[in-house]
mmCIF file of C-alpha atoms in Angstrom:
data_model
loop_
_atom_site.group_PDB
_atom_site.id
_atom_site.type_symbol
_atom_site.label_atom_id
_atom_site.label_comp_id
_atom_site.label_asym_id
_atom_site.label_seq_id
_atom_site.Cartn_x
_atom_site.Cartn_y
_atom_site.Cartn_z
ATOM 1 C CA MET A 204 -15.384 -12.926 -24.890
ATOM 2 C CA ARG A 205 -15.950 -9.193 -24.664
ATOM 3 C CA VAL A 206 -14.051 -7.593 -21.822
ATOM 4 C CA THR A 207 -15.571 -4.440 -20.407
ATOM 5 C CA TRP A 208 -13.549 -1.416 -19.397
ATOM 6 C CA ARG A 209 -14.521 -2.045 -15.771
ATOM 7 C CA GLU A 210 -13.356 -5.664 -15.886
ATOM 8 C CA LYS A 211 -10.037 -4.670 -17.443
ATOM 9 C CA ASN A 212 -9.425 -1.993 -14.803
ATOM 10 C CA ALA A 213 -10.549 -4.322 -12.026
ATOM 11 C CA ARG A 214 -8.167 -7.052 -13.218
ATOM 12 C CA GLN A 215 -5.321 -4.546 -13.344
ATOM 13 C CA TRP A 216 -6.071 -3.356 -9.809
ATOM 14 C CA ILE A 217 -6.267 -6.948 -8.496
ATOM 15 C CA SER A 218 -2.963 -7.718 -10.223
ATOM 16 C CA GLU A 219 -1.331 -4.689 -8.598
ATOM 17 C CA LEU A 220 -2.742 -5.728 -5.223
ATOM 18 C CA SER A 221 -1.394 -9.239 -5.699
ATOM 19 C CA ASP A 222 2.022 -7.741 -6.489
ATOM 20 C CA ARG A 223 1.758 -5.603 -3.351
ATOM 21 C CA ILE A 224 1.093 -8.706 -1.251
ATOM 22 C CA GLY A 225 4.318 -9.958 -2.757
ATOM 23 C CA VAL A 226 6.160 -13.221 -3.044
ATOM 24 C CA ALA A 227 6.616 -13.426 0.727
ATOM 25 C CA GLY A 228 2.875 -13.155 1.357
ATOM 26 C CA TRP A 229 1.925 -15.767 -1.233
ATOM 27 C CA ALA A 230 4.744 -18.063 -0.044
ATOM 28 C CA ALA A 231 3.508 -17.775 3.547
ATOM 29 C CA LEU A 232 0.043 -18.722 2.337
ATOM 30 C CA ALA A 233 1.355 -21.764 0.472
ATOM 31 C CA LEU A 234 3.488 -22.971 3.385
ATOM 32 C CA THR A 235 1.185 -22.260 6.323
ATOM 33 C CA PRO A 236 -2.006 -24.354 6.516
ATOM 34 C CA ALA A 237 -3.451 -22.153 9.273
ATOM 35 C CA LEU A 238 -3.022 -19.038 7.134
ATOM 36 C CA ALA A 239 -4.553 -20.818 4.138
ATOM 37 C CA ALA A 240 -7.567 -21.762 6.267
ATOM 38 C CA GLU A 241 -7.879 -18.187 7.494
ATOM 39 C CA VAL A 242 -7.792 -16.868 3.923
ATOM 40 C CA ASP A 243 -10.491 -19.400 2.959
ATOM 41 C CA GLN A 244 -12.683 -18.200 5.853
ATOM 42 C CA HIS A 245 -12.183 -14.577 4.830
ATOM 43 C CA GLY A 246 -13.014 -15.524 1.242
ATOM 44 C CA ALA A 247 -16.310 -17.063 2.327
ATOM 45 C CA ALA A 248 -17.135 -13.963 4.370
ATOM 46 C CA VAL A 249 -16.304 -11.617 1.478
ATOM 47 C CA ARG A 250 -18.369 -13.680 -0.946
ATOM 48 C CA ASP A 251 -21.355 -13.611 1.440
ATOM 49 C CA ILE A 252 -20.999 -9.868 2.061
ATOM 50 C CA LEU A 253 -21.009 -9.159 -1.656
ATOM 51 C CA LEU A 254 -23.712 -11.658 -2.631
ATOM 52 C CA PHE A 255 -26.138 -10.773 0.141
ATOM 53 C CA GLY A 256 -25.200 -7.136 0.690
ATOM 54 C CA VAL A 257 -24.934 -5.808 -2.869
ATOM 55 C CA GLU A 258 -28.094 -5.685 -4.938
ATOM 56 C CA GLY A 259 -27.568 -7.305 -8.332
ATOM 57 C CA ALA A 260 -24.237 -8.860 -7.322
ATOM 58 C CA GLY A 261 -25.183 -12.125 -8.988
ATOM 59 C CA THR A 262 -25.169 -10.436 -12.399
ATOM 60 C CA VAL A 263 -21.862 -8.537 -12.165
ATOM 61 C CA GLY A 264 -18.452 -10.002 -12.898
ATOM 62 C CA ALA A 265 -16.803 -10.985 -9.628
ATOM 63 C CA VAL A 266 -13.549 -9.215 -10.443
ATOM 64 C CA VAL A 267 -15.387 -5.866 -10.570
ATOM 65 C CA LEU A 268 -17.124 -6.391 -7.233
ATOM 66 C CA LEU A 269 -13.984 -7.698 -5.577
ATOM 67 C CA ALA A 270 -11.799 -4.852 -6.803
ATOM 68 C CA ALA A 271 -14.334 -2.327 -5.512
ATOM 69 C CA TYR A 272 -14.526 -4.127 -2.171
ATOM 70 C CA GLY A 273 -10.728 -4.306 -1.872
ATOM 71 C CA ARG A 274 -10.335 -0.631 -2.740
ATOM 72 C CA GLY A 275 -12.911 0.209 -0.107
ATOM 73 C CA LEU A 276 -10.961 -1.761 2.474
ATOM 74 C CA LEU A 277 -7.759 0.102 1.655
ATOM 75 C CA ASP A 278 -9.491 3.495 1.507
ATOM 76 C CA ASN A 279 -10.921 2.967 5.000
ATOM 77 C CA ALA A 280 -7.936 1.163 6.533
ATOM 78 C CA LEU A 281 -6.446 2.480 9.734
ATOM 79 C CA GLU A 282 -3.201 0.724 8.895
ATOM 80 C CA SER A 283 -1.180 2.537 6.280
ATOM 81 C CA ASP A 284 1.459 -0.171 6.119
ATOM 82 C CA TRP A 285 -0.172 -3.578 6.360
ATOM 83 C CA ALA A 286 1.437 -6.999 6.333
ATOM 84 C CA PRO A 287 0.103 -10.065 4.485
ATOM 85 C CA THR A 288 -0.548 -11.803 7.811
ATOM 86 C CA SER A 289 -2.519 -8.890 9.347
ATOM 87 C CA TRP A 290 -6.332 -8.974 9.255
ATOM 88 C CA LEU A 291 -6.297 -6.572 6.325
ATOM 89 C CA GLY A 292 -3.609 -8.543 4.491
ATOM 90 C CA VAL A 293 -5.483 -11.814 4.908
ATOM 91 C CA ARG A 294 -8.710 -10.200 3.735
ATOM 92 C CA LEU A 295 -6.984 -8.767 0.667
ATOM 93 C CA MET A 296 -5.395 -12.145 -0.144
ATOM 94 C CA ALA A 297 -8.898 -13.622 -0.032
ATOM 95 C CA VAL A 298 -10.098 -10.903 -2.427
ATOM 96 C CA CYS A 299 -7.272 -11.744 -4.854
ATOM 97 C CA GLN A 300 -7.968 -15.476 -4.669
ATOM 98 C CA LEU A 301 -11.697 -15.023 -5.274
ATOM 99 C CA ALA A 302 -10.984 -12.733 -8.223
ATOM 100 C CA HIS A 303 -8.612 -15.285 -9.694
ATOM 101 C CA VAL A 304 -11.127 -18.117 -9.355
ATOM 102 C CA HIS A 305 -14.218 -16.244 -10.525
ATOM 103 C CA ASP A 306 -12.848 -13.463 -12.770
ATOM 104 C CA ALA A 307 -15.710 -12.239 -14.989
ATOM 105 C CA ARG A 308 -18.214 -14.847 -13.760
ATOM 106 C CA PRO A 309 -20.607 -13.708 -11.034
ATOM 107 C CA LEU A 310 -19.838 -14.843 -7.496
ATOM 108 C CA ALA A 311 -23.181 -16.631 -7.486
ATOM 109 C CA ASP A 312 -21.750 -18.989 -10.102
ATOM 110 C CA GLU A 313 -19.980 -20.874 -7.289
ATOM 111 C CA VAL A 314 -20.880 -24.330 -8.565
ATOM 112 C CA HIS A 315 -18.886 -23.785 -11.745
ATOM 113 C CA ALA A 316 -15.825 -22.532 -9.859
ATOM 114 C CA LEU A 317 -15.386 -25.690 -7.817
ATOM 115 C CA PRO A 318 -13.428 -28.633 -9.192
ATOM 116 C CA LYS A 319 -15.543 -31.625 -10.177
ATOM 117 C CA LEU A 320 -15.220 -34.687 -7.979
ATOM 118 C CA THR A 321 -14.760 -37.953 -9.824
#
């Protein structure tokens, strides 16, 4: 699989963001069902924003779109020091999770990202 420069940079940025969320943020997500549900809801909202609000989103690797979206959130954030459980932190966790699930596949490829039921 050929990795584009944009995908490589986007993956690196998502990885750095995930590190910034930190062990405490990911542990809170794993241990708190309400937080996990909130991250899932944010993930659905982000996916819809990108799929329906960005022309050609269905043809671009998700990691590129998600990194751009996440950077935009941080560039426009009023909070300079955010916590994983703040609105911004939850939104950014959703961005990281979507990037991990979809990576280079377009967000529109949702059917392939879901586990198969047997």
